[in-house]
XYZ file of C-alpha atoms in Angstrom:
269
model
C 149.361 87.190 130.553
C 147.363 86.102 127.505
C 144.274 83.939 127.523
C 143.771 80.756 125.517
C 142.674 82.717 122.481
C 145.848 84.719 122.414
C 144.218 88.035 123.310
C 145.081 89.969 126.476
C 142.614 89.720 129.325
C 140.033 92.481 129.338
C 140.027 92.936 125.557
C 137.093 92.011 123.346
C 137.117 90.329 119.974
C 135.765 92.209 116.928
C 132.681 89.976 116.976
C 131.967 90.841 120.614
C 132.312 94.541 119.829
C 129.968 94.216 116.836
C 127.375 92.360 118.916
C 127.498 95.068 121.563
C 127.029 97.769 118.917
C 124.093 95.925 117.339
C 122.428 95.306 120.692
C 122.723 98.940 121.741
C 121.403 100.154 118.383
C 118.595 97.589 118.448
C 117.391 98.780 121.853
C 117.620 102.398 120.687
C 115.660 101.679 117.493
C 113.094 99.488 119.259
C 112.282 102.158 121.843
C 112.095 104.845 119.154
C 109.957 102.687 116.827
C 107.453 101.395 119.361
C 107.292 103.990 122.142
C 108.215 107.378 120.696
C 105.012 107.416 118.639
C 101.882 106.500 120.591
C 100.145 105.509 117.351
C 103.042 103.398 116.051
C 101.539 100.018 116.887
C 98.101 101.160 115.761
C 99.280 102.096 112.267
C 101.273 98.880 111.852
C 98.061 96.908 112.353
C 95.521 99.354 110.921
C 97.285 100.046 107.599
C 97.084 96.489 106.227
C 93.641 96.007 107.780
C 92.301 99.161 106.094
C 93.807 98.233 102.718
C 92.359 94.731 102.891
C 88.917 96.108 103.816
C 89.007 98.641 100.969
C 90.152 96.119 98.385
C 87.612 93.522 99.514
C 84.904 96.147 99.119
C 86.086 97.102 95.638
C 86.664 93.576 94.413
C 83.267 92.403 95.668
C 81.699 94.463 92.884
C 83.720 92.687 90.198
C 83.629 89.183 91.704
C 87.389 89.265 92.265
C 87.338 86.141 94.379
C 86.422 84.096 91.284
C 89.728 85.030 89.635
C 91.842 83.140 92.198
C 92.189 79.386 91.791
C 92.063 77.202 94.923
C 92.567 79.997 97.443
C 90.017 82.080 99.399
C 90.165 85.732 98.397
C 90.613 87.496 101.765
C 93.368 85.175 103.135
C 95.028 85.304 99.695
C 95.164 89.091 99.863
C 96.272 89.213 103.511
C 99.247 86.907 102.898
C 100.295 88.885 99.825
C 99.941 92.224 101.560
C 101.892 91.125 104.640
C 104.706 89.803 102.464
C 104.798 92.973 100.386
C 104.896 95.227 103.454
C 107.825 93.192 104.777
C 109.809 93.967 101.616
C 108.628 97.560 101.304
C 109.414 98.509 104.890
C 112.847 96.903 104.649
C 113.535 99.106 101.642
C 112.051 102.326 103.047
C 113.441 101.994 106.587
C 116.891 101.474 105.159
C 116.771 104.814 103.386
C 116.843 106.900 106.557
C 118.987 104.582 108.658
C 122.330 106.232 107.962
C 121.156 109.818 108.335
C 119.166 108.997 111.473
C 122.246 107.538 113.183
C 124.937 109.840 111.796
C 125.897 111.092 115.267
C 126.948 107.554 116.248
C 129.612 107.413 113.555
C 131.869 109.446 115.845
C 132.556 106.081 117.484
C 134.907 104.097 115.291
C 133.153 100.832 116.234
C 129.960 101.982 114.482
C 129.817 101.614 110.700
C 127.110 102.953 108.325
C 125.973 99.411 107.539
C 125.131 98.698 111.191
C 121.940 100.803 111.481
C 120.670 99.382 108.186
C 121.073 95.811 109.419
C 119.550 96.614 112.803
C 116.568 98.461 111.348
C 115.837 95.653 108.921
C 115.984 93.058 111.694
C 113.706 95.122 113.932
C 111.221 95.813 111.143
C 111.131 92.136 110.210
C 110.416 91.159 113.812
C 107.610 93.715 114.084
C 106.071 92.671 110.757
C 106.251 89.019 111.782
C 104.435 89.832 115.024
C 101.742 91.786 113.138
C 101.328 88.894 110.686
C 100.839 86.481 113.585
C 98.158 88.831 114.956
C 96.359 88.699 111.589
C 96.640 84.913 111.460
C 95.232 84.546 114.972
C 92.448 87.051 114.264
C 91.615 85.404 110.956
C 91.377 81.966 112.521
C 89.026 83.300 115.204
C 86.855 84.790 112.435
C 86.823 81.504 110.549
C 89.207 82.493 107.746
C 91.520 79.894 106.220
C 94.734 81.552 107.368
C 96.536 78.517 108.726
C 99.465 77.463 106.493
C 99.076 74.060 104.847
C 102.855 73.836 104.523
C 104.368 75.767 107.429
C 107.979 75.122 106.383
C 107.408 76.517 102.893
C 105.533 79.504 104.306
C 108.301 80.304 106.802
C 110.995 79.868 104.134
C 109.151 82.241 101.801
C 108.684 84.750 104.627
C 112.407 84.699 105.448
C 113.175 85.002 101.735
C 111.070 88.153 101.442
C 112.770 89.464 104.579
C 116.144 88.925 102.869
C 114.965 90.751 99.745
C 113.935 93.719 101.902
C 117.412 93.692 103.446
C 119.091 93.734 100.046
C 116.930 96.617 98.861
C 117.549 98.456 102.133
C 121.320 98.097 101.781
C 121.254 99.522 98.265
C 118.781 102.338 98.923
C 120.550 103.374 102.135
C 123.658 104.244 100.141
C 121.969 105.761 97.086
C 119.548 107.970 99.020
C 122.246 109.179 101.411
C 124.501 110.228 98.544
C 121.668 111.438 96.275
C 118.681 112.447 98.479
C 116.400 113.025 95.472
C 116.415 109.282 94.798
C 114.488 108.731 98.031
C 111.519 110.743 96.748
C 111.395 108.674 93.571
C 111.520 105.391 95.504
C 108.655 106.480 97.772
C 106.592 107.459 94.726
C 107.187 104.016 93.189
C 106.019 102.101 96.259
C 102.335 102.302 95.289
C 102.800 101.197 91.642
C 105.027 98.412 92.985
C 102.131 97.262 95.168
C 99.941 96.935 92.080
C 102.401 95.212 89.725
C 103.557 92.730 92.382
C 100.262 90.861 92.377
C 99.265 91.938 95.869
C 95.685 93.030 95.163
C 94.861 91.118 91.982
C 96.178 87.880 90.425
C 98.755 88.433 87.708
C 97.604 85.289 85.903
C 94.752 87.307 84.395
C 97.154 89.555 82.479
C 98.328 88.916 78.895
C 101.327 86.646 78.613
C 103.517 89.259 76.941
C 102.912 91.676 79.816
C 103.335 88.986 82.470
C 106.814 88.190 81.162
C 107.930 91.738 81.940
C 106.170 91.933 85.327
C 107.812 88.711 86.477
C 111.215 90.369 86.176
C 110.183 91.903 89.498
C 111.339 89.417 92.178
C 108.578 90.280 94.675
C 105.772 88.268 92.946
C 107.956 85.154 93.034
C 108.260 85.402 96.813
C 104.609 86.306 97.361
C 103.350 83.429 95.230
C 105.560 80.966 97.099
C 104.302 82.361 100.411
C 100.710 81.877 99.255
C 101.505 78.359 98.105
C 102.699 77.637 101.632
C 99.291 78.685 102.966
C 97.142 77.084 100.247
C 98.661 73.812 99.031
C 96.433 73.574 95.936
C 96.921 77.205 94.949
C 97.772 77.790 91.296
C 100.776 80.093 91.307
C 101.492 82.653 88.613
C 103.135 81.167 85.543
C 106.890 81.611 85.681
C 107.233 81.701 89.481
C 110.796 80.702 90.344
C 112.527 80.883 93.710
C 115.838 80.303 91.931
C 115.384 83.595 90.087
C 114.186 85.228 93.317
C 117.330 84.209 95.209
C 119.652 85.184 92.360
C 118.228 88.705 92.516
C 118.144 88.761 96.333
C 121.748 87.618 96.752
C 122.870 90.028 94.038
C 121.185 92.950 95.809
C 122.689 91.987 99.162
C 126.151 91.642 97.645
C 125.796 94.934 95.767
C 124.598 96.721 98.895
C 127.504 95.448 101.000
C 130.032 96.374 98.292
C 128.539 99.869 98.062
C 128.836 100.284 101.831
C 132.484 99.224 101.713
C 133.256 101.457 98.740
C 131.593 104.617 100.054
C 132.018 104.144 103.820
C 134.001 107.354 104.256
C 131.554 109.450 102.256
C 128.606 107.962 104.161
C 130.194 108.845 107.492
C 130.848 112.377 106.289
C 127.211 113.003 105.352
């Protein structure tokens, strides 16, 4: 006898199967990410803390805090660095998602796109938790790390999360099919940190150079995130969330199309 939905009793809908797959993969990834390495949590917190401390030390010699309009230097850098790490980790974690879960593709319910989506979600949750730790710690130390416009800050954070997902979808396919691409992407992560306006304000650069750097969508998201924390902050000229979302949606669409097009080859890897 059929149920009200027209499906025999005891059968599950495709959505129920997908949710079960995602939940099982999420638990597997969460345990591996947080418990397999005893130093995992330490490095997630210590890496941004160490970079902020180093850059504060360097910039104190050149009076870097005077280059930022209407925003305190240390909170300005922390917000930018947290947002950048959210995008970077979404991109890098996606690269090894397919290869790391290749044994699961023996089950027809599991598709190559599933571990990419699950890893991005998990990484975003962890990065959000670490950011909240920094905000709480900064407030206890007297830093101005409380967002003036919480809705704008959360929207910018979710936007950067989406950009990391789009990059992860694309890189997961390209690096699985051409492993050498992964080495190039890892090498570019440090220059990307510099040209995204994470450690120094891009407004100080010549206009002709700024026009090229703003083709990178990351500064648009970071500047909007900072504006959510500091309402009087003067964003970089040319900041546009419309451009940011055009690039983000294009990357997500491209990544999904690539997964559909090369699904058989990805499973065979």
